[in-house]
mmCIF file of C-alpha atoms in Angstrom:
data_model
loop_
_atom_site.group_PDB
_atom_site.id
_atom_site.type_symbol
_atom_site.label_atom_id
_atom_site.label_comp_id
_atom_site.label_asym_id
_atom_site.label_seq_id
_atom_site.Cartn_x
_atom_site.Cartn_y
_atom_site.Cartn_z
ATOM 1 C CA MET Z 1 -72.976 32.195 27.559
ATOM 2 C CA ASN Z 2 -69.329 32.099 28.610
ATOM 3 C CA LYS Z 3 -68.127 30.649 31.921
ATOM 4 C CA LYS Z 4 -67.611 33.991 33.690
ATOM 5 C CA ASN Z 5 -71.103 35.192 32.761
ATOM 6 C CA ALA Z 6 -72.564 31.917 33.996
ATOM 7 C CA ILE Z 7 -70.826 32.365 37.344
ATOM 8 C CA THR Z 8 -72.092 35.931 37.602
ATOM 9 C CA LEU Z 9 -75.641 34.758 36.866
ATOM 10 C CA LEU Z 10 -75.349 32.046 39.517
ATOM 11 C CA LEU Z 11 -74.149 34.522 42.122
ATOM 12 C CA LEU Z 12 -76.980 36.928 41.294
ATOM 13 C CA LEU Z 13 -79.415 34.043 41.705
ATOM 14 C CA LEU Z 14 -77.945 33.266 45.118
ATOM 15 C CA LEU Z 15 -78.271 36.915 46.109
ATOM 16 C CA SER Z 16 -81.959 36.759 45.243
ATOM 17 C CA LEU Z 17 -82.494 33.870 47.665
ATOM 18 C CA ARG Z 18 -81.996 35.915 50.830
ATOM 19 C CA VAL Z 19 -84.475 35.060 53.555
ATOM 20 C CA SER Z 20 -85.201 36.653 56.917
ATOM 21 C CA ALA Z 21 -83.576 33.924 59.044
ATOM 22 C CA GLN Z 22 -80.059 33.579 57.715
ATOM 23 C CA LYS Z 23 -78.506 30.799 59.750
ATOM 24 C CA TRP Z 24 -79.026 27.119 60.372
ATOM 25 C CA ASP Z 25 -80.522 27.091 63.880
ATOM 26 C CA GLU Z 26 -80.777 23.326 64.105
ATOM 27 C CA LEU Z 27 -76.970 23.055 64.155
ATOM 28 C CA SER Z 28 -76.638 24.825 67.497
ATOM 29 C CA LYS Z 29 -79.309 23.596 69.892
ATOM 30 C CA THR Z 30 -76.401 22.998 72.272
ATOM 31 C CA PRO Z 31 -72.903 24.534 72.160
ATOM 32 C CA GLN Z 32 -70.651 23.123 69.460
ATOM 33 C CA MET Z 33 -67.916 20.614 70.316
ATOM 34 C CA GLY Z 34 -64.803 19.826 68.308
ATOM 35 C CA TRP Z 35 -61.156 20.676 67.731
ATOM 36 C CA SER Z 36 -59.310 23.524 65.995
ATOM 37 C CA SER Z 37 -55.763 23.733 64.693
ATOM 38 C CA TRP Z 38 -54.854 27.270 65.817
ATOM 39 C CA ASN Z 39 -53.941 27.059 69.503
ATOM 40 C CA LYS Z 40 -51.398 24.271 69.005
ATOM 41 C CA PHE Z 41 -50.255 24.522 65.392
ATOM 42 C CA GLN Z 42 -51.163 28.071 64.311
ATOM 43 C CA GLY Z 43 -50.103 28.275 60.627
ATOM 44 C CA ASN Z 44 -48.046 25.080 60.589
ATOM 45 C CA ILE Z 45 -50.743 22.808 59.218
ATOM 46 C CA ASP Z 46 -51.182 20.371 56.367
ATOM 47 C CA GLU Z 47 -53.588 17.656 55.343
ATOM 48 C CA ASP Z 48 -51.590 14.901 57.055
ATOM 49 C CA ILE Z 49 -51.826 16.685 60.401
ATOM 50 C CA ILE Z 50 -55.567 17.176 60.017
ATOM 51 C CA LYS Z 51 -56.070 13.523 59.066
ATOM 52 C CA SER Z 52 -54.012 12.271 61.986
ATOM 53 C CA ILE Z 53 -55.944 14.513 64.373
ATOM 54 C CA ALA Z 54 -59.211 13.076 63.056
ATOM 55 C CA ASP Z 55 -57.919 9.548 63.549
ATOM 56 C CA ALA Z 56 -56.862 10.385 67.112
ATOM 57 C CA MET Z 57 -60.245 11.897 67.910
ATOM 58 C CA VAL Z 58 -61.793 8.555 67.036
ATOM 59 C CA SER Z 59 -59.247 6.300 68.759
ATOM 60 C CA SER Z 60 -59.092 8.419 71.940
ATOM 61 C CA GLY Z 61 -62.849 8.431 72.451
ATOM 62 C CA LEU Z 62 -63.180 12.171 71.879
ATOM 63 C CA ARG Z 63 -65.593 11.704 68.978
ATOM 64 C CA ASP Z 64 -67.806 9.420 71.046
ATOM 65 C CA ALA Z 65 -67.733 11.972 73.879
ATOM 66 C CA GLY Z 66 -69.292 14.535 71.499
ATOM 67 C CA TYR Z 67 -66.369 16.303 69.802
ATOM 68 C CA ILE Z 68 -67.450 16.109 66.178
ATOM 69 C CA TYR Z 69 -65.916 19.108 64.372
ATOM 70 C CA VAL Z 70 -62.348 19.056 63.039
ATOM 71 C CA ASN Z 71 -61.651 22.678 62.172
ATOM 72 C CA ILE Z 72 -58.852 23.949 59.936
ATOM 73 C CA ASP Z 73 -57.946 27.452 61.092
ATOM 74 C CA ASP Z 74 -55.894 30.093 59.233
ATOM 75 C CA CYS Z 75 -53.257 29.250 56.572
ATOM 76 C CA TRP Z 76 -55.022 26.606 54.496
ATOM 77 C CA HIS Z 77 -55.637 29.126 51.682
ATOM 78 C CA GLY Z 78 -53.928 29.107 48.319
ATOM 79 C CA LYS Z 79 -54.833 31.587 45.592
ATOM 80 C CA ARG Z 80 -58.089 32.327 43.822
ATOM 81 C CA ASP Z 81 -58.562 30.808 40.392
ATOM 82 C CA SER Z 82 -59.258 32.817 37.242
ATOM 83 C CA ASN Z 83 -62.959 32.967 38.151
ATOM 84 C CA GLY Z 84 -62.329 34.148 41.702
ATOM 85 C CA PHE Z 85 -62.937 30.875 43.545
ATOM 86 C CA ILE Z 86 -60.598 30.209 46.447
ATOM 87 C CA GLN Z 87 -58.312 27.168 46.251
ATOM 88 C CA ALA Z 88 -56.375 25.263 48.899
ATOM 89 C CA ASP Z 89 -52.626 25.721 49.315
ATOM 90 C CA PRO Z 90 -51.313 23.098 46.842
ATOM 91 C CA LYS Z 91 -48.167 22.382 48.866
ATOM 92 C CA HIS Z 92 -49.840 21.659 52.197
ATOM 93 C CA PHE Z 93 -53.198 20.393 50.924
ATOM 94 C CA PRO Z 94 -52.235 18.719 47.630
ATOM 95 C CA HIS Z 95 -55.367 16.585 47.434
ATOM 96 C CA GLY Z 96 -57.694 19.512 48.049
ATOM 97 C CA ILE Z 97 -60.304 20.238 50.706
ATOM 98 C CA LYS Z 98 -63.044 18.043 49.235
ATOM 99 C CA ALA Z 99 -60.865 14.936 49.568
ATOM 100 C CA LEU Z 100 -60.061 15.934 53.146
ATOM 101 C CA ALA Z 101 -63.765 16.383 53.895
ATOM 102 C CA ASP Z 102 -64.442 12.899 52.559
ATOM 103 C CA TYR Z 103 -61.736 11.504 54.857
ATOM 104 C CA ILE Z 104 -63.175 13.319 57.883
ATOM 105 C CA HIS Z 105 -66.761 12.329 57.133
ATOM 106 C CA ALA Z 106 -65.788 8.673 56.716
ATOM 107 C CA ARG Z 107 -64.734 8.731 60.383
ATOM 108 C CA GLY Z 108 -68.031 10.082 61.633
ATOM 109 C CA LEU Z 109 -66.690 13.609 62.055
ATOM 110 C CA LYS Z 110 -67.388 16.983 60.418
ATOM 111 C CA LEU Z 111 -64.952 19.378 58.756
ATOM 112 C CA GLY Z 112 -64.650 23.061 59.558
ATOM 113 C CA ILE Z 113 -62.794 25.777 57.691
ATOM 114 C CA TYR Z 114 -61.699 29.359 58.296
ATOM 115 C CA SER Z 115 -61.978 32.696 56.539
ATOM 116 C CA ASP Z 116 -62.030 36.390 57.311
ATOM 117 C CA ALA Z 117 -64.443 39.243 56.659
ATOM 118 C CA GLY Z 118 -61.589 41.481 55.510
ATOM 119 C CA SER Z 119 -59.329 41.682 52.503
ATOM 120 C CA GLU Z 120 -56.835 39.256 54.092
ATOM 121 C CA THR Z 121 -56.904 36.773 56.935
ATOM 122 C CA CYS Z 122 -54.935 37.461 60.110
ATOM 123 C CA ALA Z 123 -52.013 35.503 58.609
ATOM 124 C CA GLY Z 124 -52.172 37.363 55.294
ATOM 125 C CA ARG Z 125 -54.042 34.792 53.196
ATOM 126 C CA PRO Z 126 -56.938 35.818 50.909
ATOM 127 C CA GLY Z 127 -59.953 37.054 52.861
ATOM 128 C CA SER Z 128 -63.579 36.776 51.775
ATOM 129 C CA LEU Z 129 -64.265 40.487 51.276
ATOM 130 C CA GLY Z 130 -65.995 40.841 47.906
ATOM 131 C CA HIS Z 131 -66.132 37.055 47.457
ATOM 132 C CA GLU Z 132 -68.633 36.078 50.141
ATOM 133 C CA TYR Z 133 -71.089 34.236 47.896
ATOM 134 C CA GLN Z 134 -68.325 32.574 45.906
ATOM 135 C CA ASP Z 135 -66.612 31.358 49.052
ATOM 136 C CA ALA Z 136 -69.827 30.062 50.581
ATOM 137 C CA LEU Z 137 -70.594 28.201 47.351
ATOM 138 C CA GLN Z 138 -67.093 26.738 47.315
ATOM 139 C CA TYR Z 139 -67.435 25.551 50.912
ATOM 140 C CA ALA Z 140 -70.740 23.897 50.053
ATOM 141 C CA ARG Z 141 -69.128 22.177 47.048
ATOM 142 C CA TRP Z 142 -66.375 20.905 49.341
ATOM 143 C CA ASP Z 143 -68.936 19.574 51.871
ATOM 144 C CA ILE Z 144 -67.727 21.868 54.643
ATOM 145 C CA ASP Z 145 -69.741 21.760 57.894
ATOM 146 C CA TYR Z 146 -68.426 24.727 59.902
ATOM 147 C CA LEU Z 147 -67.047 28.193 59.184
ATOM 148 C CA LYS Z 148 -65.019 30.293 61.610
ATOM 149 C CA TYR Z 149 -65.145 33.857 60.264
ATOM 150 C CA ASP Z 150 -62.463 36.210 61.575
ATOM 151 C CA TRP Z 151 -62.162 40.014 61.746
ATOM 152 C CA CYS Z 152 -58.672 41.042 60.587
ATOM 153 C CA ASN Z 153 -58.032 43.702 57.926
ATOM 154 C CA THR Z 154 -61.543 45.127 58.158
ATOM 155 C CA THR Z 155 -60.917 48.875 58.249
ATOM 156 C CA ASN Z 156 -64.098 50.838 57.424
ATOM 157 C CA ILE Z 157 -66.202 47.662 57.274
ATOM 158 C CA ASN Z 158 -69.467 47.477 59.195
ATOM 159 C CA ALA Z 159 -69.354 44.367 61.379
ATOM 160 C CA ARG Z 160 -73.054 43.623 61.437
ATOM 161 C CA GLY Z 161 -73.322 44.041 57.689
ATOM 162 C CA ALA Z 162 -70.261 41.913 56.990
ATOM 163 C CA TYR Z 163 -71.423 39.013 59.122
ATOM 164 C CA GLN Z 164 -74.981 39.252 57.821
ATOM 165 C CA LEU Z 165 -73.621 39.084 54.279
ATOM 166 C CA MET Z 166 -71.697 35.885 54.911
ATOM 167 C CA SER Z 167 -74.644 34.420 56.820
ATOM 168 C CA ASP Z 168 -76.848 35.131 53.805
ATOM 169 C CA ALA Z 169 -74.259 33.566 51.507
ATOM 170 C CA LEU Z 170 -74.022 30.375 53.558
ATOM 171 C CA ARG Z 171 -77.788 30.018 53.623
ATOM 172 C CA ALA Z 172 -78.053 30.628 49.896
ATOM 173 C CA ALA Z 173 -75.362 28.044 49.132
ATOM 174 C CA GLY Z 174 -77.768 25.467 50.514
ATOM 175 C CA ARG Z 175 -75.533 23.317 52.726
ATOM 176 C CA PRO Z 176 -76.069 23.556 56.504
ATOM 177 C CA ILE Z 177 -72.841 25.126 57.792
ATOM 178 C CA PHE Z 178 -72.323 26.158 61.414
ATOM 179 C CA PHE Z 179 -71.414 29.868 61.468
ATOM 180 C CA SER Z 180 -68.870 30.749 64.167
ATOM 181 C CA MET Z 181 -68.386 34.516 64.307
ATOM 182 C CA CYS Z 182 -64.916 35.575 65.471
ATOM 183 C CA GLU Z 183 -65.382 39.349 65.719
ATOM 184 C CA TRP Z 184 -63.614 39.543 69.155
ATOM 185 C CA GLY Z 185 -66.537 41.379 70.759
ATOM 186 C CA ASP Z 186 -65.428 44.728 69.333
ATOM 187 C CA ASN Z 187 -68.937 45.684 68.235
ATOM 188 C CA ASN Z 188 -70.963 43.918 70.943
ATOM 189 C CA PRO Z 189 -72.164 41.080 68.692
ATOM 190 C CA TRP Z 190 -74.235 39.586 71.514
ATOM 191 C CA ARG Z 191 -76.631 42.492 70.994
ATOM 192 C CA TRP Z 192 -77.287 41.851 67.285
ATOM 193 C CA ALA Z 193 -75.924 38.487 66.124
ATOM 194 C CA ARG Z 194 -78.587 36.103 67.422
ATOM 195 C CA ASP Z 195 -80.189 35.667 63.990
ATOM 196 C CA ILE Z 196 -76.887 35.899 62.088
ATOM 197 C CA GLY Z 197 -74.471 33.438 63.678
ATOM 198 C CA ASN Z 198 -74.620 30.271 65.751
ATOM 199 C CA SER Z 199 -71.965 31.588 68.151
ATOM 200 C CA TRP Z 200 -69.908 34.727 68.549
ATOM 201 C CA ARG Z 201 -66.618 35.488 70.202
ATOM 202 C CA ILE Z 202 -66.988 37.779 73.189
ATOM 203 C CA GLY Z 203 -63.404 39.039 73.448
ATOM 204 C CA PRO Z 204 -59.775 38.785 72.316
ATOM 205 C CA ASP Z 205 -57.930 35.537 71.672
ATOM 206 C CA ILE Z 206 -57.185 33.334 74.652
ATOM 207 C CA TRP Z 207 -53.618 32.312 75.466
ATOM 208 C CA CYS Z 208 -52.216 29.567 77.654
ATOM 209 C CA SER Z 209 -52.371 31.358 80.998
ATOM 210 C CA PHE Z 210 -54.815 30.964 83.849
ATOM 211 C CA ASP Z 211 -54.644 34.455 85.306
ATOM 212 C CA SER Z 212 -52.308 36.764 83.319
ATOM 213 C CA THR Z 213 -53.435 39.117 80.561
ATOM 214 C CA ARG Z 214 -50.953 39.398 77.716
ATOM 215 C CA VAL Z 215 -50.609 42.968 76.395
ATOM 216 C CA PHE Z 216 -49.105 43.883 73.009
ATOM 217 C CA PRO Z 217 -48.899 47.322 71.358
ATOM 218 C CA THR Z 218 -52.032 46.832 69.247
ATOM 219 C CA TYR Z 219 -53.927 43.975 70.910
ATOM 220 C CA VAL Z 220 -54.266 41.857 74.027
ATOM 221 C CA GLN Z 221 -54.702 38.160 74.741
ATOM 222 C CA TYR Z 222 -57.016 36.983 77.488
ATOM 223 C CA SER Z 223 -56.234 34.535 80.256
ATOM 224 C CA VAL Z 224 -58.751 31.899 81.343
ATOM 225 C CA LEU Z 225 -59.942 34.181 84.152
ATOM 226 C CA ASP Z 226 -60.243 37.152 81.776
ATOM 227 C CA CYS Z 227 -62.574 35.098 79.572
ATOM 228 C CA ILE Z 228 -64.683 34.017 82.553
ATOM 229 C CA ASN Z 229 -64.991 37.547 83.932
ATOM 230 C CA LYS Z 230 -65.997 38.962 80.527
ATOM 231 C CA ASN Z 231 -68.553 36.236 79.824
ATOM 232 C CA ASP Z 232 -70.176 36.440 83.253
ATOM 233 C CA SER Z 233 -72.090 39.605 82.325
ATOM 234 C CA LEU Z 234 -73.397 38.266 78.993
ATOM 235 C CA ARG Z 235 -75.443 35.227 80.045
ATOM 236 C CA SER Z 236 -78.802 36.718 79.093
ATOM 237 C CA TYR Z 237 -77.761 36.741 75.422
ATOM 238 C CA ALA Z 238 -76.977 33.010 75.171
ATOM 239 C CA GLY Z 239 -79.332 30.101 74.603
ATOM 240 C CA PRO Z 240 -80.254 27.289 72.217
ATOM 241 C CA GLY Z 241 -79.191 28.315 68.725
ATOM 242 C CA HIS Z 242 -76.948 31.204 69.790
ATOM 243 C CA TRP Z 243 -73.974 30.981 72.151
ATOM 244 C CA ASN Z 244 -71.420 33.270 73.746
ATOM 245 C CA ASP Z 245 -67.940 32.035 72.809
ATOM 246 C CA PRO Z 246 -65.074 32.845 75.210
ATOM 247 C CA ASP Z 247 -62.666 31.144 72.751
ATOM 248 C CA MET Z 248 -61.072 27.757 72.279
ATOM 249 C CA LEU Z 249 -59.811 25.589 75.118
ATOM 250 C CA GLU Z 250 -56.180 25.592 76.230
ATOM 251 C CA VAL Z 251 -56.562 22.343 78.180
ATOM 252 C CA GLY Z 252 -53.516 20.150 77.546
ATOM 253 C CA ASN Z 253 -51.296 22.981 76.320
ATOM 254 C CA GLY Z 254 -49.207 23.585 79.431
ATOM 255 C CA LEU Z 255 -51.457 24.641 82.297
ATOM 256 C CA THR Z 256 -51.368 22.608 85.509
ATOM 257 C CA VAL Z 257 -53.856 19.790 85.946
ATOM 258 C CA ASN Z 258 -55.741 21.891 88.512
ATOM 259 C CA GLN Z 259 -55.918 24.836 86.104
ATOM 260 C CA ASP Z 260 -56.989 22.584 83.220
ATOM 261 C CA ARG Z 261 -59.770 21.111 85.358
ATOM 262 C CA ALA Z 262 -60.982 24.569 86.403
ATOM 263 C CA HIS Z 263 -60.755 25.864 82.811
ATOM 264 C CA PHE Z 264 -62.799 22.993 81.395
ATOM 265 C CA THR Z 265 -65.334 23.098 84.214
ATOM 266 C CA MET Z 266 -66.019 26.798 83.809
ATOM 267 C CA TRP Z 267 -66.500 26.488 80.049
ATOM 268 C CA CYS Z 268 -69.096 23.788 80.797
ATOM 269 C CA MET Z 269 -70.763 25.901 83.494
ATOM 270 C CA MET Z 270 -70.976 28.827 81.047
ATOM 271 C CA ALA Z 271 -72.531 26.692 78.271
ATOM 272 C CA SER Z 272 -69.554 27.620 76.101
ATOM 273 C CA PRO Z 273 -68.443 25.968 72.864
ATOM 274 C CA LEU Z 274 -65.992 23.169 73.665
ATOM 275 C CA ILE Z 275 -63.413 23.505 70.899
ATOM 276 C CA LEU Z 276 -60.209 21.702 71.815
ATOM 277 C CA GLY Z 277 -56.878 23.364 71.050
ATOM 278 C CA ASN Z 278 -54.339 20.731 72.088
ATOM 279 C CA ASP Z 279 -52.532 17.993 70.182
ATOM 280 C CA VAL Z 280 -55.001 15.189 70.780
ATOM 281 C CA ARG Z 281 -52.537 12.670 69.312
ATOM 282 C CA ASN Z 282 -50.329 13.049 72.396
ATOM 283 C CA MET Z 283 -52.511 13.630 75.440
ATOM 284 C CA SER Z 284 -51.603 12.795 79.008
ATOM 285 C CA ALA Z 285 -53.955 10.557 80.935
ATOM 286 C CA GLU Z 286 -54.989 13.572 83.030
ATOM 287 C CA THR Z 287 -55.810 15.675 79.963
ATOM 288 C CA LYS Z 288 -57.850 12.889 78.391
ATOM 289 C CA ALA Z 289 -59.751 12.322 81.638
ATOM 290 C CA ILE Z 290 -60.647 16.002 81.830
ATOM 291 C CA LEU Z 291 -61.763 16.331 78.212
ATOM 292 C CA THR Z 292 -63.834 13.141 78.251
ATOM 293 C CA ASN Z 293 -65.610 13.677 81.570
ATOM 294 C CA ARG Z 294 -69.111 12.801 80.377
ATOM 295 C CA GLU Z 295 -70.821 14.287 83.423
ATOM 296 C CA LEU Z 296 -69.196 17.685 82.884
ATOM 297 C CA ILE Z 297 -69.937 17.533 79.155
ATOM 298 C CA ALA Z 298 -73.583 16.853 80.029
ATOM 299 C CA ILE Z 299 -73.612 20.108 82.014
ATOM 300 C CA ASP Z 300 -72.340 22.006 78.968
ATOM 301 C CA GLN Z 301 -74.710 20.238 76.597
ATOM 302 C CA ASP Z 302 -77.802 20.435 78.803
ATOM 303 C CA GLU Z 303 -80.835 21.023 76.610
ATOM 304 C CA LEU Z 304 -82.215 23.839 78.784
ATOM 305 C CA GLY Z 305 -79.351 25.874 77.340
ATOM 306 C CA VAL Z 306 -78.906 28.328 80.204
ATOM 307 C CA GLN Z 307 -75.482 29.860 80.768
ATOM 308 C CA GLY Z 308 -74.403 29.578 84.402
ATOM 309 C CA LEU Z 309 -74.162 32.518 86.765
ATOM 310 C CA ARG Z 310 -71.757 33.599 89.433
ATOM 311 C CA PHE Z 311 -74.138 33.926 92.364
ATOM 312 C CA LEU Z 312 -71.679 34.808 95.116
ATOM 313 C CA ARG Z 313 -68.082 35.898 95.662
ATOM 314 C CA ARG Z 314 -66.934 35.307 99.216
ATOM 315 C CA GLU Z 315 -63.583 34.969 100.976
ATOM 316 C CA GLY Z 316 -61.692 34.505 97.707
ATOM 317 C CA LEU Z 317 -64.074 31.947 96.206
ATOM 318 C CA ASP Z 318 -66.643 32.190 93.393
ATOM 319 C CA TYR Z 319 -69.873 30.199 93.725
ATOM 320 C CA TRP Z 320 -71.441 29.368 90.366
ATOM 321 C CA PHE Z 321 -74.822 27.791 89.606
ATOM 322 C CA LYS Z 322 -76.336 26.481 86.372
ATOM 323 C CA PRO Z 323 -79.981 25.342 86.114
ATOM 324 C CA LEU Z 324 -80.485 22.096 84.213
ATOM 325 C CA ALA Z 325 -83.379 20.802 82.147
ATOM 326 C CA ASN Z 326 -84.783 18.198 84.537
ATOM 327 C CA GLY Z 327 -84.895 20.350 87.653
ATOM 328 C CA ASP Z 328 -81.312 19.614 88.694
ATOM 329 C CA TRP Z 329 -78.618 22.223 89.267
ATOM 330 C CA ALA Z 330 -74.883 22.254 88.620
ATOM 331 C CA MET Z 331 -72.824 24.014 91.269
ATOM 332 C CA THR Z 332 -69.144 24.906 91.073
ATOM 333 C CA ILE Z 333 -66.926 26.498 93.702
ATOM 334 C CA LEU Z 334 -64.033 28.133 91.854
ATOM 335 C CA ASN Z 335 -60.838 29.156 93.599
ATOM 336 C CA PRO Z 336 -59.192 31.697 91.236
ATOM 337 C CA THR Z 337 -56.376 32.438 93.688
ATOM 338 C CA ARG Z 338 -52.905 30.939 93.956
ATOM 339 C CA GLN Z 339 -53.497 29.532 97.448
ATOM 340 C CA PRO Z 340 -55.812 26.743 98.675
ATOM 341 C CA ILE Z 341 -58.874 28.026 100.533
ATOM 342 C CA VAL Z 342 -60.929 26.245 103.183
ATOM 343 C CA CYS Z 343 -64.643 27.020 103.150
ATOM 344 C CA LYS Z 344 -67.771 25.907 104.952
ATOM 345 C CA VAL Z 345 -70.840 25.156 102.849
ATOM 346 C CA ASN Z 346 -74.235 26.069 104.253
ATOM 347 C CA TRP Z 347 -76.809 25.251 101.590
ATOM 348 C CA GLN Z 348 -79.174 27.872 102.965
ATOM 349 C CA ASP Z 349 -76.729 30.556 101.823
ATOM 350 C CA PHE Z 350 -77.622 29.714 98.247
ATOM 351 C CA ASN Z 351 -81.369 30.231 98.119
ATOM 352 C CA PHE Z 352 -82.099 32.392 95.086
ATOM 353 C CA THR Z 353 -84.212 32.661 91.941
ATOM 354 C CA ASP Z 354 -82.550 33.202 88.579
ATOM 355 C CA GLU Z 355 -84.846 36.077 87.638
ATOM 356 C CA ALA Z 356 -82.688 37.285 84.746
ATOM 357 C CA VAL Z 357 -82.781 34.180 82.581
ATOM 358 C CA SER Z 358 -84.301 30.848 83.643
ATOM 359 C CA LYS Z 359 -86.745 31.990 86.376
ATOM 360 C CA ARG Z 360 -85.683 28.841 88.249
ATOM 361 C CA SER Z 361 -85.186 28.765 92.021
ATOM 362 C CA THR Z 362 -82.681 26.666 93.945
ATOM 363 C CA ALA Z 363 -85.134 26.482 96.862
ATOM 364 C CA PHE Z 364 -82.695 24.813 99.241
ATOM 365 C CA ASN Z 365 -85.099 25.746 102.036
ATOM 366 C CA LYS Z 366 -87.787 23.506 100.503
ATOM 367 C CA ILE Z 367 -86.003 20.887 98.377
ATOM 368 C CA VAL Z 368 -83.472 18.240 99.375
ATOM 369 C CA TYR Z 369 -81.058 17.435 96.541
ATOM 370 C CA LYS Z 370 -78.738 14.474 96.210
ATOM 371 C CA VAL Z 371 -75.149 15.685 95.832
ATOM 372 C CA ARG Z 372 -72.741 14.123 93.335
ATOM 373 C CA ASN Z 373 -69.138 15.259 92.970
ATOM 374 C CA LEU Z 374 -68.494 15.346 89.221
ATOM 375 C CA TRP Z 375 -64.708 15.114 89.473
ATOM 376 C CA THR Z 376 -64.494 12.272 91.989
ATOM 377 C CA GLY Z 377 -67.617 10.502 90.704
ATOM 378 C CA ARG Z 378 -68.850 9.980 94.258
ATOM 379 C CA MET Z 379 -72.203 10.708 95.840
ATOM 380 C CA GLU Z 380 -71.670 13.007 98.810
ATOM 381 C CA GLY Z 381 -74.946 12.903 100.682
ATOM 382 C CA LYS Z 382 -77.773 15.389 100.434
ATOM 383 C CA THR Z 383 -78.409 19.080 100.869
ATOM 384 C CA SER Z 384 -79.971 20.075 104.181
ATOM 385 C CA LEU Z 385 -83.182 21.902 104.983
ATOM 386 C CA LYS Z 386 -81.709 22.987 108.289
ATOM 387 C CA ASN Z 387 -79.833 26.255 108.755
ATOM 388 C CA LYS Z 388 -76.520 24.671 109.695
ATOM 389 C CA ILE Z 389 -73.039 24.210 108.299
ATOM 390 C CA ASP Z 390 -73.283 21.120 106.147
ATOM 391 C CA ARG Z 391 -69.652 20.456 105.250
ATOM 392 C CA GLN Z 392 -66.124 21.849 105.214
ATOM 393 C CA LEU Z 393 -64.146 21.824 101.989
ATOM 394 C CA THR Z 394 -60.665 22.670 100.818
ATOM 395 C CA ILE Z 395 -60.599 24.130 97.311
ATOM 396 C CA PRO Z 396 -57.060 23.789 95.884
ATOM 397 C CA ALA Z 397 -55.376 26.778 94.263
ATOM 398 C CA GLN Z 398 -56.840 27.612 90.832
ATOM 399 C CA ASP Z 399 -59.103 24.591 90.953
ATOM 400 C CA VAL Z 400 -62.769 23.719 91.436
ATOM 401 C CA VAL Z 401 -65.184 21.521 93.292
ATOM 402 C CA THR Z 402 -68.188 20.743 91.101
ATOM 403 C CA TYR Z 403 -71.474 19.094 92.020
ATOM 404 C CA ARG Z 404 -74.572 17.972 90.246
ATOM 405 C CA LEU Z 405 -77.515 18.467 92.574
ATOM 406 C CA TYR Z 406 -80.147 15.851 91.749
ATOM 407 C CA ARG Z 407 -83.705 16.825 92.548
ATOM 408 C CA LYS Z 408 -85.036 13.287 92.179
#
């Protein structure tokens, strides 16, 4: 049997191994955390950059805070070999992806990679169309831990079928690989992707703006607020093993500190993937403090796995609540406007039951919670059973006040 026939036989064997559940659920009990190259570097990447990012994630404390994936986005691809297997760009990744994976793993991190369901990636590199099982097998050989799968150059391709095919291929290759679907929400993946991917993008790419949508002739880019407003209606589709993804974080890429804090907080309130997009080798003290806030990360990673909800919009402010596993609640007051707003908090205004998802009730009329401010780190008293104004707050422009409400 010649080499090409052997490869064909192997791929046919992999095709025969399809099973009903096609993803690795155990990889996504909570939303994924890590870093990706695209927001900061786009196509200007090489193995030295990826290695130095991994080193910085260790030395900065990001790894120990939970950020474990180091993801190479578009433009790592070289050509396919004579048997159709994809290879790394020899100029920018001269030692190959397997050697890079070994380097990443030696630092207690995991390596992610990128491909596309179409004929070419968004940057014009070889896509996986027609090579799904080969690519999945190659990733497994390279000890890859995460795949972001994009949606460029996919004319006349069925989205559900394309993502199911790659999900099948990853499962058949035998190595647990987190499957991040980047289909941009075009075909409502939240309605059908639960058993296919570990997370799915809900909309267009984010860009480094808090409140301005960027419009091009053939596509748009979402602001932070666009992502929040789109995700707000999709909370019933998220949960352990399957997450709505409003896209990677822009924290540290040029927003104000207030905007960065609000951006990070809302991703945590929405149980979103926390994939960093900044140059972690050169972070300000403020950026590092935001990204390593363990109490906010705990809100995102809470094992109950319920995406937060916007309960009330009043006088320019959004009041968000997120039920937590031990009976606690997270509460965030978001000011999306460009002016500071003074508000009065009456806990009795927030009595409700989350009928749509968790069935949990805040029950402020029956329960007294201890109140901890998660950005100042200070305890701020207790909620009140009485129908009175409890406190007056000033919410800075495009910023948040966030509490953890402790039941015990």
